Amino acid sequence: MFWIEVLSRQKEIIQRHHAAADFVTIGRAYDNGVIVDDPYVAPAHVRICRDESGAMVAEDLATQNGLLDEKGKRHHRISLTGNQLIRIGHTWLRVRDANFKVADERPLQPQRRLWPGLMAMLILLPGFFMLNLWLRNTGDYSITLYLGQFVSLATGIAIWIGFWSLLTRLLTGAACFTLHAIIALTGIFALQIISFTQDWLVFAFSSNFIAQYSFPLFWFLFALICFAHMCVISSKNTYRKAAIVFSLAACASMAQWFMDNPLIPEDSGAKRPYLTRMYPPSWRVIAPETELEFFAEAEKLKAQLDELRKKEPRRGMFDNFLNDFNDGEMAHR
Amino acid sequence: MPFLLRLIPLAVLVTVSASLTAQNIGFDEVAPRPSGSSPGFVEMHQPLSATAEQVFGQAQPKLLQIRTLLKSAQKQSSIGSGFIASKDGLAITNYHVVSQYALEPDTYQLEYIAADGSKGALRLYAIDVTNDLAVVKLDAGEGGGFDAFAFNPAAINGALAKGERLFAMGNPLDLGFTIVEGIYNGLVEKSYQPRVHFTGALNPGMSGGPAVTANNQIAGVNVAKMIRGDLVSFLVPAHAAYAILNRAKNGDEMDASDVRAEITRQLNDWQKTFFATLRAQNFRQAAFGPYRAPESDADWFNCWASTNSNDRPKPRTTINRSSCDTNTHLFLADDMYAGNARLSHTYLKTEELNAMQFSEALSRSALPNLPWSTANRYTPFRCYENFMAATADTPDRLTLRVIWCARAYRDIPEIYDISVSAVTQDHSKEALVSTFSITGTSFENGISFTRDLLSMLEVKHVLD
């Protein structure tokens, strides 16, 4: 006694046929033990039986399209171990003996309750987003401002979650929507908090360093979000995934650093003041400088500028445009 | 509106293409005035047209059109006017007419065309960037001496009477030598740089041409006009032209390095005098809410106020601003001006916004004004930013956030532009934003001027 399983292209089981005898034919015709509705399958295509030693085999019944193994190679006879897949026409089959050894049952785990987490994030993220928007709104209140910003944020997040859920559904069969939603919302919430904190730290500590070099943190966090999504899809190959994602983030950081620094000429004005975002005065942490200290530092700019002055100016990104713009005609004075 | 702010750069920079300007001006026929005295001009000794005719007739051989040619193409890149001022062939014009040649003699060359159509090369003998003047020399012709304009002694002493009739000449818009009648209206008031206010129609192309009295003596040099305004034009006073001419008589031909050294020297002297004058004029403390901020007493450091308190719907932050400008602009090159100082104080106060929102509003108004740096003229700006505190012995002084930026001029050593933004940090719902910028200063003066101004930012605490 054995079972014949018809699989989808994704190797999911579509049908199971019980075969009581040790001999069954498969094909499109009605005299077969198992009927397959695949126009590429012959009326009588393959025979499943036992060989001399009693092992199960599949034998081609001299058909046009033949009997194929997993790799698509044609055979007259394939011996079947139970995990071996065979293909006739476009149909995948697997044959298992009744005494095929299946894995032990999984221990029943207490179900992870995802909804409270999702609900919490659904409150926290829009809440913080709106709060931030409100704190930065110095003009008149306008519902369209808030609504517009909220809708664009929500749309963006929905597309992101949708993408990962669809990918998961295709690869594993389950969408894991809630889990993806929690990851995405938490990640974006963290990005917002970090961004806010960064601006504040720059103000609180007069820190040019934070203003200039915090961008890898954002890339790292972005990589972490992607990594978490990937782990939902499958928990296999964790190290390899982490290596790929985080090295991509490192590359992105490097690329950004190059864009911000050596590639853009010093003259292009890429270096802008950093203490431009203000917070309430009481949010400062370190003590201000004295006037003497301040001007001692300011005086050091002279050496920097004189050094820059000696350097031949390089062409900036926008200089071409400006030069074209300046091509005037004759000028009267 | 600070009308003078735009005056000189706009006027100097009327570098519109010929065709465009010609369209704007049009060629309307003006009916010729009938000869013979008209009833409206009985006080004139002779008919006006006859005077102009006489002046122009005498002046014509001494007038020049000065062209800057692009050497490689042998075509004009800009044109202006000039006049012969000495028998040995020295001619006076504006610095901005010859600036391209002065700074880049390898790329450009200078040429004159006289009224009789004769042409020749010009050599540069002296420049005065603070008065926008230059002296060039014509190659001596066969006949020996040149016919030259004389200076009007009264004009040199600044003793011309307001209302005196002047005649400005030059070649406007390359249309040919022209004479324009106008009126001497004294020196421009509220101007640091002395400029004669001439009521008459100066047009692009006439820069560097002479403005003479009825007896054909130099009273000034055409330099600028006001775009917004009718017949409001400006002359460089005769004494400056006289001085540079005398300097040129004893001087030699200048090459590009001489020009740069001379500009450096002149700018350096200029800014020293400028700051000394500014300091001597005293700063008063103007009140902005509880804050006190410095404003100059000098009438040429003119302040204009604006407010948003009458806006509807009512603004959530009231913003009162005072902007002061010296209205001085020294032309160095088309993309390089110096000698301007601006100071503005903006008082922001809110009752509706919370502290966080107010600081956001503050962020937007407290950015330093950093103009684009053209790479071949300036280095990029470099800034030092930090929070600066009052010292214990000056309780009225404030904690400030200061962004102090400077850039250097590539061609002019020891001259910098600075731009500063300071914000008071004593209150979460009101603040004073002070910004100021100075172009063409020494680094030391930039620092010490900043220090002086910031030390005058104070808060007067109201005692409950």
PDB file of N, CA, C and O in Angstrom, chain B residues 319-366:
ATOM      1  N   ILE B 319       6.687  89.079  14.704  1.00  0.00           N
ATOM      2  CA  ILE B 319       8.060  89.275  14.266  1.00  0.00           C
ATOM      3  C   ILE B 319       8.250  90.750  13.941  1.00  0.00           C
ATOM      4  O   ILE B 319       7.572  91.276  13.061  1.00  0.00           O
ATOM      5  N   ASN B 320       9.128  91.404  14.676  1.00  0.00           N
ATOM      6  CA  ASN B 320       9.465  92.792  14.377  1.00  0.00           C
ATOM      7  C   ASN B 320      10.918  92.835  13.957  1.00  0.00           C
ATOM      8  O   ASN B 320      11.785  92.369  14.681  1.00  0.00           O
ATOM      9  N   ARG B 321      11.136  93.402  12.792  1.00  0.00           N
ATOM     10  CA  ARG B 321      12.485  93.360  12.267  1.00  0.00           C
ATOM     11  C   ARG B 321      12.973  94.766  11.958  1.00  0.00           C
ATOM     12  O   ARG B 321      12.219  95.622  11.526  1.00  0.00           O
ATOM     13  N   SER B 322      14.256  94.967  12.214  1.00  0.00           N
ATOM     14  CA  SER B 322      14.894  96.205  11.808  1.00  0.00           C
ATOM     15  C   SER B 322      16.121  95.813  11.001  1.00  0.00           C
ATOM     16  O   SER B 322      16.942  95.016  11.459  1.00  0.00           O
ATOM     17  N   SER B 323      16.211  96.313   9.778  1.00  0.00           N
ATOM     18  CA  SER B 323      17.351  95.966   8.924  1.00  0.00           C
ATOM     19  C   SER B 323      18.110  97.230   8.560  1.00  0.00           C
ATOM     20  O   SER B 323      17.527  98.187   8.068  1.00  0.00           O
ATOM     21  N   CYS B 324      19.405  97.198   8.810  1.00  0.00           N
ATOM     22  CA  CYS B 324      20.230  98.368   8.513  1.00  0.00           C
ATOM     23  C   CYS B 324      21.231  97.993   7.432  1.00  0.00           C
ATOM     24  O   CYS B 324      21.728  96.871   7.400  1.00  0.00           O
ATOM     25  N   ASP B 325      21.494  98.934   6.578  1.00  0.00           N
ATOM     26  CA  ASP B 325      22.397  98.683   5.462  1.00  0.00           C
ATOM     27  C   ASP B 325      23.233  99.934   5.228  1.00  0.00           C
ATOM     28  O   ASP B 325      22.704 101.046   5.250  1.00  0.00           O
ATOM     29  N   THR B 326      24.523  99.741   4.994  1.00  0.00           N
ATOM     30  CA  THR B 326      25.359 100.910   4.715  1.00  0.00           C
ATOM     31  C   THR B 326      25.209 101.371   3.274  1.00  0.00           C
ATOM     32  O   THR B 326      25.672 102.442   2.919  1.00  0.00           O
ATOM     33  N   ASN B 327      24.571 100.536   2.461  1.00  0.00           N
ATOM     34  CA  ASN B 327      24.360 100.881   1.054  1.00  0.00           C
ATOM     35  C   ASN B 327      25.660 101.178   0.320  1.00  0.00           C
ATOM     36  O   ASN B 327      25.672 101.884  -0.675  1.00  0.00           O
ATOM     37  N   THR B 328      26.743 100.669   0.833  1.00  0.00           N
ATOM     38  CA  THR B 328      28.016 100.846   0.132  1.00  0.00           C
ATOM     39  C   THR B 328      28.299  99.561  -0.631  1.00  0.00           C
ATOM     40  O   THR B 328      28.150  98.471  -0.094  1.00  0.00           O
ATOM     41  N   HIS B 329      28.659  99.729  -1.876  1.00  0.00           N
ATOM     42  CA  HIS B 329      29.013  98.565  -2.686  1.00  0.00           C
ATOM     43  C   HIS B 329      30.189  98.940  -3.544  1.00  0.00           C
ATOM     44  O   HIS B 329      30.073  99.807  -4.403  1.00  0.00           O
ATOM     45  N   LEU B 330      31.309  98.336  -3.293  1.00  0.00           N
ATOM     46  CA  LEU B 330      32.469  98.611  -4.131  1.00  0.00           C
ATOM     47  C   LEU B 330      32.550  97.532  -5.197  1.00  0.00           C
ATOM     48  O   LEU B 330      32.685  96.348  -4.888  1.00  0.00           O
ATOM     49  N   PHE B 331      32.474  97.961  -6.438  1.00  0.00           N
ATOM     50  CA  PHE B 331      32.561  97.019  -7.547  1.00  0.00           C
ATOM     51  C   PHE B 331      34.017  96.575  -7.697  1.00  0.00           C
ATOM     52  O   PHE B 331      34.906  97.397  -7.826  1.00  0.00           O
ATOM     53  N   LEU B 332      34.230  95.264  -7.647  1.00  0.00           N
ATOM     54  CA  LEU B 332      35.576  94.747  -7.908  1.00  0.00           C
ATOM     55  C   LEU B 332      35.590  93.978  -9.219  1.00  0.00           C
ATOM     56  O   LEU B 332      36.512  94.082 -10.007  1.00  0.00           O
ATOM     57  N   ALA B 333      34.552  93.174  -9.422  1.00  0.00           N
ATOM     58  CA  ALA B 333      34.365  92.461 -10.681  1.00  0.00           C
ATOM     59  C   ALA B 333      32.876  92.154 -10.761  1.00  0.00           C
ATOM     60  O   ALA B 333      32.152  92.362  -9.784  1.00  0.00           O
ATOM     61  N   ASP B 334      32.436  91.658 -11.914  1.00  0.00           N
ATOM     62  CA  ASP B 334      31.001  91.428 -12.087  1.00  0.00           C
ATOM     63  C   ASP B 334      30.418  90.523 -11.013  1.00  0.00           C
ATOM     64  O   ASP B 334      29.265  90.663 -10.639  1.00  0.00           O
ATOM     65  N   ASP B 335      31.226  89.573 -10.551  1.00  0.00           N
ATOM     66  CA  ASP B 335      30.719  88.668  -9.531  1.00  0.00           C
ATOM     67  C   ASP B 335      31.441  88.886  -8.202  1.00  0.00           C
ATOM     68  O   ASP B 335      31.596  87.974  -7.414  1.00  0.00           O
ATOM     69  N   MET B 336      31.901  90.093  -7.967  1.00  0.00           N
ATOM     70  CA  MET B 336      32.622  90.354  -6.724  1.00  0.00           C
ATOM     71  C   MET B 336      32.430  91.813  -6.310  1.00  0.00           C
ATOM     72  O   MET B 336      32.895  92.718  -6.985  1.00  0.00           O
ATOM     73  N   TYR B 337      31.705  91.997  -5.223  1.00  0.00           N
ATOM     74  CA  TYR B 337      31.515  93.316  -4.644  1.00  0.00           C
ATOM     75  C   TYR B 337      32.052  93.298  -3.219  1.00  0.00           C
ATOM     76  O   TYR B 337      32.046  92.257  -2.580  1.00  0.00           O
ATOM     77  N   ALA B 338      32.460  94.427  -2.726  1.00  0.00           N
ATOM     78  CA  ALA B 338      32.908  94.469  -1.334  1.00  0.00           C
ATOM     79  C   ALA B 338      32.377  95.744  -0.700  1.00  0.00           C
ATOM     80  O   ALA B 338      31.688  96.538  -1.348  1.00  0.00           O
ATOM     81  N   GLY B 339      32.699  95.903   0.569  1.00  0.00           N
ATOM     82  CA  GLY B 339      32.448  97.173   1.226  1.00  0.00           C
ATOM     83  C   GLY B 339      31.037  97.403   1.697  1.00  0.00           C
ATOM     84  O   GLY B 339      30.622  98.532   1.876  1.00  0.00           O
ATOM     85  N   ASN B 340      30.300  96.340   1.919  1.00  0.00           N
ATOM     86  CA  ASN B 340      28.937  96.521   2.390  1.00  0.00           C
ATOM     87  C   ASN B 340      28.809  95.944   3.799  1.00  0.00           C
ATOM     88  O   ASN B 340      29.394  94.914   4.110  1.00  0.00           O
ATOM     89  N   ALA B 341      28.047  96.617   4.623  1.00  0.00           N
ATOM     90  CA  ALA B 341      27.756  96.071   5.943  1.00  0.00           C
ATOM     91  C   ALA B 341      26.253  96.093   6.148  1.00  0.00           C
ATOM     92  O   ALA B 341      25.585  97.069   5.806  1.00  0.00           O
ATOM     93  N   ARG B 342      25.740  95.005   6.639  1.00  0.00           N
ATOM     94  CA  ARG B 342      24.316  94.917   6.942  1.00  0.00           C
ATOM     95  C   ARG B 342      24.139  94.374   8.334  1.00  0.00           C
ATOM     96  O   ARG B 342      24.885  93.507   8.762  1.00  0.00           O
ATOM     97  N   LEU B 343      23.141  94.887   8.986  1.00  0.00           N
ATOM     98  CA  LEU B 343      22.870  94.477  10.353  1.00  0.00           C
ATOM     99  C   LEU B 343      21.366  94.374  10.486  1.00  0.00           C
ATOM    100  O   LEU B 343      20.651  95.284  10.070  1.00  0.00           O
ATOM    101  N   SER B 344      20.884  93.270  11.009  1.00  0.00           N
ATOM    102  CA  SER B 344      19.437  93.225  11.221  1.00  0.00           C
ATOM    103  C   SER B 344      19.133  92.579  12.560  1.00  0.00           C
ATOM    104  O   SER B 344      19.851  91.677  13.011  1.00  0.00           O
ATOM    105  N   HIS B 345      18.104  93.098  13.201  1.00  0.00           N
ATOM    106  CA  HIS B 345      17.651  92.533  14.464  1.00  0.00           C
ATOM    107  C   HIS B 345      16.205  92.128  14.290  1.00  0.00           C
ATOM    108  O   HIS B 345      15.391  92.910  13.810  1.00  0.00           O
ATOM    109  N   THR B 346      15.896  90.894  14.657  1.00  0.00           N
ATOM    110  CA  THR B 346      14.535  90.415  14.542  1.00  0.00           C
ATOM    111  C   THR B 346      14.072  89.969  15.922  1.00  0.00           C
ATOM    112  O   THR B 346      14.704  89.113  16.535  1.00  0.00           O
ATOM    113  N   TYR B 347      13.007  90.584  16.369  1.00  0.00           N
ATOM    114  CA  TYR B 347      12.481  90.226  17.684  1.00  0.00           C
ATOM    115  C   TYR B 347      11.267  89.344  17.481  1.00  0.00           C
ATOM    116  O   TYR B 347      10.295  89.753  16.835  1.00  0.00           O
ATOM    117  N   LEU B 348      11.338  88.135  18.012  1.00  0.00           N
ATOM    118  CA  LEU B 348      10.233  87.201  17.875  1.00  0.00           C
ATOM    119  C   LEU B 348       9.613  86.964  19.242  1.00  0.00           C
ATOM    120  O   LEU B 348      10.333  86.765  20.230  1.00  0.00           O
ATOM    121  N   LYS B 349       8.300  86.973  19.261  1.00  0.00           N
ATOM    122  CA  LYS B 349       7.615  86.728  20.534  1.00  0.00           C
ATOM    123  C   LYS B 349       6.334  85.981  20.232  1.00  0.00           C
ATOM    124  O   LYS B 349       5.663  86.246  19.229  1.00  0.00           O
ATOM    125  N   THR B 350       6.016  85.039  21.105  1.00  0.00           N
ATOM    126  CA  THR B 350       4.781  84.293  20.891  1.00  0.00           C
ATOM    127  C   THR B 350       4.036  84.133  22.194  1.00  0.00           C
ATOM    128  O   THR B 350       4.634  84.065  23.270  1.00  0.00           O
ATOM    129  N   GLU B 351       2.728  84.117  22.088  1.00  0.00           N
ATOM    130  CA  GLU B 351       1.939  83.731  23.252  1.00  0.00           C
ATOM    131  C   GLU B 351       1.174  82.464  22.944  1.00  0.00           C
ATOM    132  O   GLU B 351       0.733  81.758  23.823  1.00  0.00           O
ATOM    133  N   GLU B 352       1.045  82.165  21.670  1.00  0.00           N
ATOM    134  CA  GLU B 352       0.241  81.009  21.270  1.00  0.00           C
ATOM    135  C   GLU B 352       1.064  79.736  21.168  1.00  0.00           C
ATOM    136  O   GLU B 352       0.599  78.657  21.509  1.00  0.00           O
ATOM    137  N   LEU B 353       2.272  79.849  20.669  1.00  0.00           N
ATOM    138  CA  LEU B 353       3.067  78.641  20.450  1.00  0.00           C
ATOM    139  C   LEU B 353       3.658  78.152  21.762  1.00  0.00           C
ATOM    140  O   LEU B 353       3.900  78.942  22.676  1.00  0.00           O
ATOM    141  N   ASN B 354       3.898  76.848  21.852  1.00  0.00           N
ATOM    142  CA  ASN B 354       4.619  76.351  23.020  1.00  0.00           C
ATOM    143  C   ASN B 354       6.118  76.489  22.772  1.00  0.00           C
ATOM    144  O   ASN B 354       6.546  76.882  21.684  1.00  0.00           O
ATOM    145  N   ALA B 355       6.910  76.156  23.783  1.00  0.00           N
ATOM    146  CA  ALA B 355       8.355  76.415  23.712  1.00  0.00           C
ATOM    147  C   ALA B 355       9.002  75.685  22.535  1.00  0.00           C
ATOM    148  O   ALA B 355       9.870  76.216  21.845  1.00  0.00           O
ATOM    149  N   MET B 356       8.560  74.463  22.310  1.00  0.00           N
ATOM    150  CA  MET B 356       9.129  73.653  21.236  1.00  0.00           C
ATOM    151  C   MET B 356       8.786  74.269  19.871  1.00  0.00           C
ATOM    152  O   MET B 356       9.644  74.379  18.986  1.00  0.00           O
ATOM    153  N   GLN B 357       7.534  74.656  19.722  1.00  0.00           N
ATOM    154  CA  GLN B 357       7.118  75.269  18.461  1.00  0.00           C
ATOM    155  C   GLN B 357       7.825  76.601  18.238  1.00  0.00           C
ATOM    156  O   GLN B 357       8.223  76.925  17.129  1.00  0.00           O
ATOM    157  N   PHE B 358       8.006  77.332  19.324  1.00  0.00           N
ATOM    158  CA  PHE B 358       8.672  78.622  19.182  1.00  0.00           C
ATOM    159  C   PHE B 358      10.123  78.420  18.743  1.00  0.00           C
ATOM    160  O   PHE B 358      10.637  79.152  17.885  1.00  0.00           O
ATOM    161  N   SER B 359      10.771  77.411  19.326  1.00  0.00           N
ATOM    162  CA  SER B 359      12.166  77.186  18.937  1.00  0.00           C
ATOM    163  C   SER B 359      12.252  76.765  17.470  1.00  0.00           C
ATOM    164  O   SER B 359      13.229  77.053  16.788  1.00  0.00           O
ATOM    165  N   GLU B 360      11.207  76.097  17.002  1.00  0.00           N
ATOM    166  CA  GLU B 360      11.170  75.737  15.580  1.00  0.00           C
ATOM    167  C   GLU B 360      11.052  77.000  14.709  1.00  0.00           C
ATOM    168  O   GLU B 360      11.735  77.141  13.690  1.00  0.00           O
ATOM    169  N   ALA B 361      10.180  77.903  15.146  1.00  0.00           N
ATOM    170  CA  ALA B 361      10.033  79.163  14.408  1.00  0.00           C
ATOM    171  C   ALA B 361      11.358  79.924  14.411  1.00  0.00           C
ATOM    172  O   ALA B 361      11.752  80.533  13.414  1.00  0.00           O
ATOM    173  N   LEU B 362      12.040  79.842  15.528  1.00  0.00           N
ATOM    174  CA  LEU B 362      13.333  80.512  15.686  1.00  0.00           C
ATOM    175  C   LEU B 362      14.364  79.908  14.735  1.00  0.00           C
ATOM    176  O   LEU B 362      15.148  80.620  14.112  1.00  0.00           O
ATOM    177  N   SER B 363      14.332  78.573  14.623  1.00  0.00           N
ATOM    178  CA  SER B 363      15.291  77.895  13.737  1.00  0.00           C
ATOM    179  C   SER B 363      15.199  78.463  12.333  1.00  0.00           C
ATOM    180  O   SER B 363      16.190  78.598  11.637  1.00  0.00           O
ATOM    181  N   ARG B 364      13.973  78.761  11.920  1.00  0.00           N
ATOM    182  CA  ARG B 364      13.785  79.214  10.542  1.00  0.00           C
ATOM    183  C   ARG B 364      14.256  80.642  10.344  1.00  0.00           C
ATOM    184  O   ARG B 364      14.680  81.000   9.256  1.00  0.00           O
ATOM    185  N   SER B 365      14.154  81.472  11.397  1.00  0.00           N
ATOM    186  CA  SER B 365      14.565  82.865  11.151  1.00  0.00           C
ATOM    187  C   SER B 365      15.998  83.132  11.554  1.00  0.00           C
ATOM    188  O   SER B 365      16.483  84.234  11.345  1.00  0.00           O
ATOM    189  N   ALA B 366      16.666  82.141  12.135  1.00  0.00           N
ATOM    190  CA  ALA B 366      18.006  82.414  12.664  1.00  0.00           C
ATOM    191  C   ALA B 366      19.108  81.821  11.805  1.00  0.00           C
ATOM    192  O   ALA B 366      20.190  81.557  12.281  1.00  0.00           O
TER     193      ALA B 366
END
